[in-house]
Coordinates of C-alpha atoms and ligand atoms in Angstrom, one line a residue:
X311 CA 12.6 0.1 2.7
X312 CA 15.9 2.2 2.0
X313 CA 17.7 4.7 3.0
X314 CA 18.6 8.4 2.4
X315 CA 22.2 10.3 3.2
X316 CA 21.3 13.1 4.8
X317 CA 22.9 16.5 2.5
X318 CA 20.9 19.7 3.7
X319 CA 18.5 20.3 5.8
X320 CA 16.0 22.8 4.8
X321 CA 13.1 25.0 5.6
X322 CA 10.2 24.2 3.1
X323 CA 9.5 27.7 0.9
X324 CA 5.6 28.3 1.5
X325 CA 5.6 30.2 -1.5
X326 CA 6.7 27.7 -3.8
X327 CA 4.0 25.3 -1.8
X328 CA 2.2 25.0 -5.0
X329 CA 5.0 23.2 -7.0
X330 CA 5.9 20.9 -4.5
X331 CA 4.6 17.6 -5.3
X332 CA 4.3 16.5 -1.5
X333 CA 2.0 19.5 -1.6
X334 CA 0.2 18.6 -4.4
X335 CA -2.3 16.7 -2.3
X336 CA -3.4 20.3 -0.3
X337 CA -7.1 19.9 0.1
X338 CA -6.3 16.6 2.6
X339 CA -7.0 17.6 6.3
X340 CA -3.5 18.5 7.9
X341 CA -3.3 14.9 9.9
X342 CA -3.0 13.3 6.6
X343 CA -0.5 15.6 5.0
X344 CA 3.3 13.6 4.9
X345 CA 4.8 17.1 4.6
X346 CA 5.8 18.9 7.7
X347 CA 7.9 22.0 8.0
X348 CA 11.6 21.3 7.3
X349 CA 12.9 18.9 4.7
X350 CA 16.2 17.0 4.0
X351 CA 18.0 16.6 0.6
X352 CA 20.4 13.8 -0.3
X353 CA 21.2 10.7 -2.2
X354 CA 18.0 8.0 -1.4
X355 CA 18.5 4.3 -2.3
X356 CA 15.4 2.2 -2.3
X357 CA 15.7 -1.6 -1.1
X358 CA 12.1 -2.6 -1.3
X359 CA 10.8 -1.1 -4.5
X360 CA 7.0 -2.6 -5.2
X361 CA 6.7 -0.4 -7.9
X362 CA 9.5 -1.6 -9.9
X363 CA 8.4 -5.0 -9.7
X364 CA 5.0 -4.0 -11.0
X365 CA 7.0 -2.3 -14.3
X366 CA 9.1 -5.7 -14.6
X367 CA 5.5 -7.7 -14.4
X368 CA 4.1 -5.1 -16.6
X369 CA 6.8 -5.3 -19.8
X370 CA 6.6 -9.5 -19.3
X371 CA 2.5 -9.4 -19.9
X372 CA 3.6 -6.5 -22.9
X373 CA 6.4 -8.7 -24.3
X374 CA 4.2 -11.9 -24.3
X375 CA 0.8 -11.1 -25.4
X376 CA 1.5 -8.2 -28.1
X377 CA -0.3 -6.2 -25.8
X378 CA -1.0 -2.4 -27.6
X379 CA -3.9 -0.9 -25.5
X380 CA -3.3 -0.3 -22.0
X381 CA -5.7 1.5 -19.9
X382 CA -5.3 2.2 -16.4
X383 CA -8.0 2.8 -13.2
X384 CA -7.7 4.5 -10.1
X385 CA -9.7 2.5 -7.5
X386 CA -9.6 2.9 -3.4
X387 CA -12.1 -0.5 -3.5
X388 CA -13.3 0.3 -0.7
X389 CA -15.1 -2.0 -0.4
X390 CA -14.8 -4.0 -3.7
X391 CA -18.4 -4.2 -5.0
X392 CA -20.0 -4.8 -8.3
X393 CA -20.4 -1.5 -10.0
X394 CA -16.5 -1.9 -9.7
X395 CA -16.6 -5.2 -11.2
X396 CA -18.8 -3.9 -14.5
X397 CA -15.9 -1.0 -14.5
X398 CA -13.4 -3.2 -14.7
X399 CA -14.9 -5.8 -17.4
X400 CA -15.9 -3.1 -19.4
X401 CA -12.1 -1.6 -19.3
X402 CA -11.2 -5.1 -20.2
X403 CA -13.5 -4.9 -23.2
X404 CA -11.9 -2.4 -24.7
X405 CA -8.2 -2.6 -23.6
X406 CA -5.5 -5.6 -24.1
X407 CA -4.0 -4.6 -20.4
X408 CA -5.8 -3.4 -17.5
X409 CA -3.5 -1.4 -15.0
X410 CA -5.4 -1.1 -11.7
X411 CA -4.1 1.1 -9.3
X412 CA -5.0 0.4 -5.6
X413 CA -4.6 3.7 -3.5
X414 CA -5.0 4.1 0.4
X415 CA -7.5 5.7 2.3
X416 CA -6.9 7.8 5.3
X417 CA -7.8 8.8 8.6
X418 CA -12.2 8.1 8.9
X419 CA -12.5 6.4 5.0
X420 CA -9.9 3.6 6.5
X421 CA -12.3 0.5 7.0
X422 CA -9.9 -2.0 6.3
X423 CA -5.9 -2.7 6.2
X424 CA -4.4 -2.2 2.4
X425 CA -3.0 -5.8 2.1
X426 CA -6.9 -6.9 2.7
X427 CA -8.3 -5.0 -0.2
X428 CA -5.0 -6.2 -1.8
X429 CA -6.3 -9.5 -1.3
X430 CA -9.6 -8.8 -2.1
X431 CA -8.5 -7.9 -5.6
X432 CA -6.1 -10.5 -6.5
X433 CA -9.2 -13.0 -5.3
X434 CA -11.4 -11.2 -7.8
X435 CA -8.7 -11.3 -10.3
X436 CA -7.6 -15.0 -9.9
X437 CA -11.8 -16.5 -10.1
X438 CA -13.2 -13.8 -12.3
X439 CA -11.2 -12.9 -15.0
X440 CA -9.1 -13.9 -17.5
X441 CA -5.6 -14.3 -17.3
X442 CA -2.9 -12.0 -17.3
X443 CA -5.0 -9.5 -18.6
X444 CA -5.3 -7.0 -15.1
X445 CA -2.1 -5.9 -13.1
X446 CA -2.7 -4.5 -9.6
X447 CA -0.4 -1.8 -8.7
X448 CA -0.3 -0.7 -5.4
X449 CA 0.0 2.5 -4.4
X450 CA 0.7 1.9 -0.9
X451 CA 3.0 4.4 0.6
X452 CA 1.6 7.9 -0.7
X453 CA -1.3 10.0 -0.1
X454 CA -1.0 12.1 -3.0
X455 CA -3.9 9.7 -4.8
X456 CA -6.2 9.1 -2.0
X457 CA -9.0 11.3 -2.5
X458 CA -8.9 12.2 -5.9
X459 CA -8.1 15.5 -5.8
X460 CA -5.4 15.9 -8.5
X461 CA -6.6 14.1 -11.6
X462 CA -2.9 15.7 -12.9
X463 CA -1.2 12.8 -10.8
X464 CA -3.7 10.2 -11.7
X465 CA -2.8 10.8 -15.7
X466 CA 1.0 11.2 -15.6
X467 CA 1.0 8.0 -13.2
X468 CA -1.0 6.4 -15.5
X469 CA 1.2 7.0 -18.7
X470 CA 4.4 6.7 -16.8
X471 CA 3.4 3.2 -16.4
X472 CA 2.0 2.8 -20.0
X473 CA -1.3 3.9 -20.3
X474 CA -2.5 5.3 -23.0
X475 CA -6.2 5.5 -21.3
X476 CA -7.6 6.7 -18.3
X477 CA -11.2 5.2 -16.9
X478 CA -12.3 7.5 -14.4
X479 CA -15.9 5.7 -13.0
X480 CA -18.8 8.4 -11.7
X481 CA -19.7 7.0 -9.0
X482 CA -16.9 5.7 -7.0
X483 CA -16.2 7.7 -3.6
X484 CA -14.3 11.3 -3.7
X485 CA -14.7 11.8 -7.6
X486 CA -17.3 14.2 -7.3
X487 CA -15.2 16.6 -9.6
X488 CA -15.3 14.7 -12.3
X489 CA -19.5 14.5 -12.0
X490 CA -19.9 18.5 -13.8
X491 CA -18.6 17.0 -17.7
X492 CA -18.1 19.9 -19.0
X493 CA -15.5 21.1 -15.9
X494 CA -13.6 17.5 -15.9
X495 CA -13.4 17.4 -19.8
X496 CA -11.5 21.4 -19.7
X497 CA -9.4 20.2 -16.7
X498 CA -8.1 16.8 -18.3
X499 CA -8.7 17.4 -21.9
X500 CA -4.7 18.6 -21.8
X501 CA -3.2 15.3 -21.1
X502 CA -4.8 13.9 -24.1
X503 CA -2.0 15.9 -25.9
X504 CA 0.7 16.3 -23.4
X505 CA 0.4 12.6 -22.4
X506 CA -1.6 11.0 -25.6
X507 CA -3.4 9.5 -23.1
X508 CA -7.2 9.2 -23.6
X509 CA -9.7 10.5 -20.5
X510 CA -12.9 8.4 -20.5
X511 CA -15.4 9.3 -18.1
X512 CA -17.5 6.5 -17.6
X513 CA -21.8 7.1 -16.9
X514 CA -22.9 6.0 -13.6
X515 CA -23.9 2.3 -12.1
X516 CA -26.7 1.9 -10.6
X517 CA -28.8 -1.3 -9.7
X518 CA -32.5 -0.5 -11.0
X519 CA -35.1 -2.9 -9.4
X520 CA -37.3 -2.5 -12.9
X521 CA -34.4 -3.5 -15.1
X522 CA -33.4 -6.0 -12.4
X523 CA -30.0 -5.5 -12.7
X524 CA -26.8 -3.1 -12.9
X525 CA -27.2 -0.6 -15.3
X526 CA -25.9 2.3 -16.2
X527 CA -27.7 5.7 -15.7
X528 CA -27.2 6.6 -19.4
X529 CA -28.9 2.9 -20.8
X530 CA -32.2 2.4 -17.9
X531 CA -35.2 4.3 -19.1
X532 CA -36.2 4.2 -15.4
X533 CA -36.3 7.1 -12.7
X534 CA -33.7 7.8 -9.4
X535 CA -36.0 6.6 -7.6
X536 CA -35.7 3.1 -8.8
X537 CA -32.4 3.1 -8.7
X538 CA -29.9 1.8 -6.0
X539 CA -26.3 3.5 -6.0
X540 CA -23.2 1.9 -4.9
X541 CA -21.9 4.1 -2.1
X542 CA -18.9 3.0 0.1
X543 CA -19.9 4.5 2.7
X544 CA -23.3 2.8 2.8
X545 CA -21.7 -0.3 2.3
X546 CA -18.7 0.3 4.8
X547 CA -21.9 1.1 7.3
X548 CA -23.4 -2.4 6.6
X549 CA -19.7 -4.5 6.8
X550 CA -18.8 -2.1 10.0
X551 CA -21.8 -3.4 12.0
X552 CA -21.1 -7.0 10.3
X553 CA -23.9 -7.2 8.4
X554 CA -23.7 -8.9 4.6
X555 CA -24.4 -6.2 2.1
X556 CA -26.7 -7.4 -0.2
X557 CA -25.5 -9.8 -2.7
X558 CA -26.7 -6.9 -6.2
X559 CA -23.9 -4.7 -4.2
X560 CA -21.3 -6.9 -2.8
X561 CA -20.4 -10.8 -4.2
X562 CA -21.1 -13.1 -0.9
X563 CA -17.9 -14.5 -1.5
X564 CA -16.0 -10.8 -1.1
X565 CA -18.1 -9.7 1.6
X566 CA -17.2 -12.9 3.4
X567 CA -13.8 -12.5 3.4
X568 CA -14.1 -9.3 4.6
X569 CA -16.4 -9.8 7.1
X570 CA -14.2 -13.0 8.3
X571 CA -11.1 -10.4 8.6
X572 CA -13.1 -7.6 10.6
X573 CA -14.7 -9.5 12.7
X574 CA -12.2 -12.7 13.7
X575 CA -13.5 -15.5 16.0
X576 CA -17.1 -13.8 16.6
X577 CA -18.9 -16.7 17.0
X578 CA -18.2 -18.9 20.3
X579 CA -19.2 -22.3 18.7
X580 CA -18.9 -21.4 14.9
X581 CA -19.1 -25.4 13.9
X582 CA -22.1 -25.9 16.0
X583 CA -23.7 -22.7 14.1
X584 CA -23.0 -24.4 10.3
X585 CA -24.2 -27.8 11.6
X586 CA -27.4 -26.3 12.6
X587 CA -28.0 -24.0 9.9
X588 CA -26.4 -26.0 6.5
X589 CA -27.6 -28.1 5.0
X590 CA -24.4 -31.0 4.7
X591 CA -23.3 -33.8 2.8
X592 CA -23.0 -36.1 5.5
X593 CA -19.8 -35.8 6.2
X594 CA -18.5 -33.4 9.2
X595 CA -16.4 -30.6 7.4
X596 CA -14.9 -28.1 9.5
X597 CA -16.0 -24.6 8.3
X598 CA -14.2 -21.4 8.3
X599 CA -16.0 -18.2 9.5
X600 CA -15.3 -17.3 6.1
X601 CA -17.3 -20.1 4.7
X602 CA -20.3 -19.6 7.0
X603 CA -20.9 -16.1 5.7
X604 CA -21.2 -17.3 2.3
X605 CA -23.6 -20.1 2.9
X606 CA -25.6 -17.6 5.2
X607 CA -25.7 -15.9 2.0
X608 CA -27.0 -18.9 0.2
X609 CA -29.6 -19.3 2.7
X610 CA -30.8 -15.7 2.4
X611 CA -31.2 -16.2 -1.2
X612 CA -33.1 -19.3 -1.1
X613 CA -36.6 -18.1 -2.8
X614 CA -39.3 -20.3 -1.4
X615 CA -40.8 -19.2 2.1
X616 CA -40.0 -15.8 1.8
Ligands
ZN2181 ZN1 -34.2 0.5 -15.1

């Protein structure tokens, strides 16, 4: 990854804990903090820099679309489901560039390995939306985003980047500061001139089972108690005990790659399984575990006999 040339070593100033930015992230248990009680100094070179390949990616996409809005979203995607999916389109609607940052979870919120949410993304990316116009940027190798906790990081590593707006969703796990308006717009509304970057705090997503489909709080005339909320920990309960969430939260075709990556070689006779169940052309195709979750899918949609 690099290297560093060790200059001082140091004992970490407790009082100054507060401006230390591997501090910054102080409400995260103890196990997840990166800081511990001495430090080093010195020169650092960095081999493997993601980041700056992100930044190269990003000014190509700037230099060869005329892009001039760029809004950015913090997301764990953990799992990927479909009230992300309406955040992200509706970003698109409004923006030339999407930037969407992919940060880590720690510790008990980890349900599955960075590179597979990675992949979860650029799958998304590649089948469900136009080109070019989203950049993943992975925040791999820090903590200081993972729970949300210091909106001040999110919006200067949003505009050092290029942003010029910030999406922050409702409902998407740890944001619960941002749910009180009136608290996040005093805490963020400072950025919008230190940064000129724009704060927009999206309304909820629900799936209402009157409207039929995923709406937001602000636009469904129809009470809580129609509505269905997209919580990752329900649906990290459902995928844990490898069970397909239903298709309203999760697409069958993410859920089955997920399930296909937590649960490898499950099934003893997995082609005798999809010969039984499937319906075929004829011919014998060999099927992935990945490919029978989604056609289990199929087959729990099918409407007649139910
Ligand atoms: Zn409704």
């Amino acid at each position: 990854v690099g290297y560093i040339e060790v200059g001082e070593v140091f004992k970490f100033n407790a009082e100054k804990s507060s401006q230390n930015i591997f501090r910054a992230n102080e409400a995260a248990p103890a196990q997840q903090s990166q800081s511990g009680e001495l430090a080093v100094s010195g020169e650092i070179k960095i081999c493997d820099d993601k980041l700056a390949e992100v930044r190269k990616l990003i000014e190509e996409v700037k230099r060869e679309q005329n892009v001039r809005k760029i809004s950015a979203i913090m997301l764990t995607a953990e799992p990927f489901n479909r009230a992300h999916e309406r955040l992200i389109r509706m970003t698109i609607d409004s923006s030339d560039l999407v930037l969407l940052f992919l940060l880590k979870s720690h510790g008990a919120d980890e349900m599955m390995s960075f590179s597979l949410k990675k992949s979860v993304l650029e799958y998304f990316i590649q089948n469900y939306v136009p080109k070019n116009r989203l950049i993943i940027v992975p925040f791999e190798n820090s903590n200081l985003f993972s729970s949300h906790l210091n909106p001040t990081l999110e919006c200067i590593a949003a505009h050092r980047l290029g942003a010029h707006k910030l999406i922050v969703g409702q409902n998407h796990a740890g944001i619960g500061m941002f749910y009180d308006h009136n608290v996040a717009h005093t805490v963020l509304e400072r950025y919008k001139n230190d940064l000129n970057l724009d704060i927009v705090v999206l309304p909820e997503l629900v799936y209402c089972d009157e409207c039929k489909t995923l709406v937001s709080t602000k636009t469904c005339p129809h009470g809580q108690h129609h509505h269905i909320k997209y919580h990752a920990q329900t649906l990290k309960t459902l995928l844990l005990a490898g069970i397909l969430p239903p298709a309203i939260l999760m697409r069958r075709d993410i859920s089955a790659m997920i399930l296909s990556e937590l649960f490898p070689n499950r099934f003893e006779n997995i082609q005798k399984l999809c010969d039984d169940l499937f319906p075929s052309n004829g011919l014998l195709e060999k099927q992935t575990e990945r490919e029978f979750y989604e056609n289990l899918m199929k087959l729990y949609q099918t409407t007649s006999l139910t």
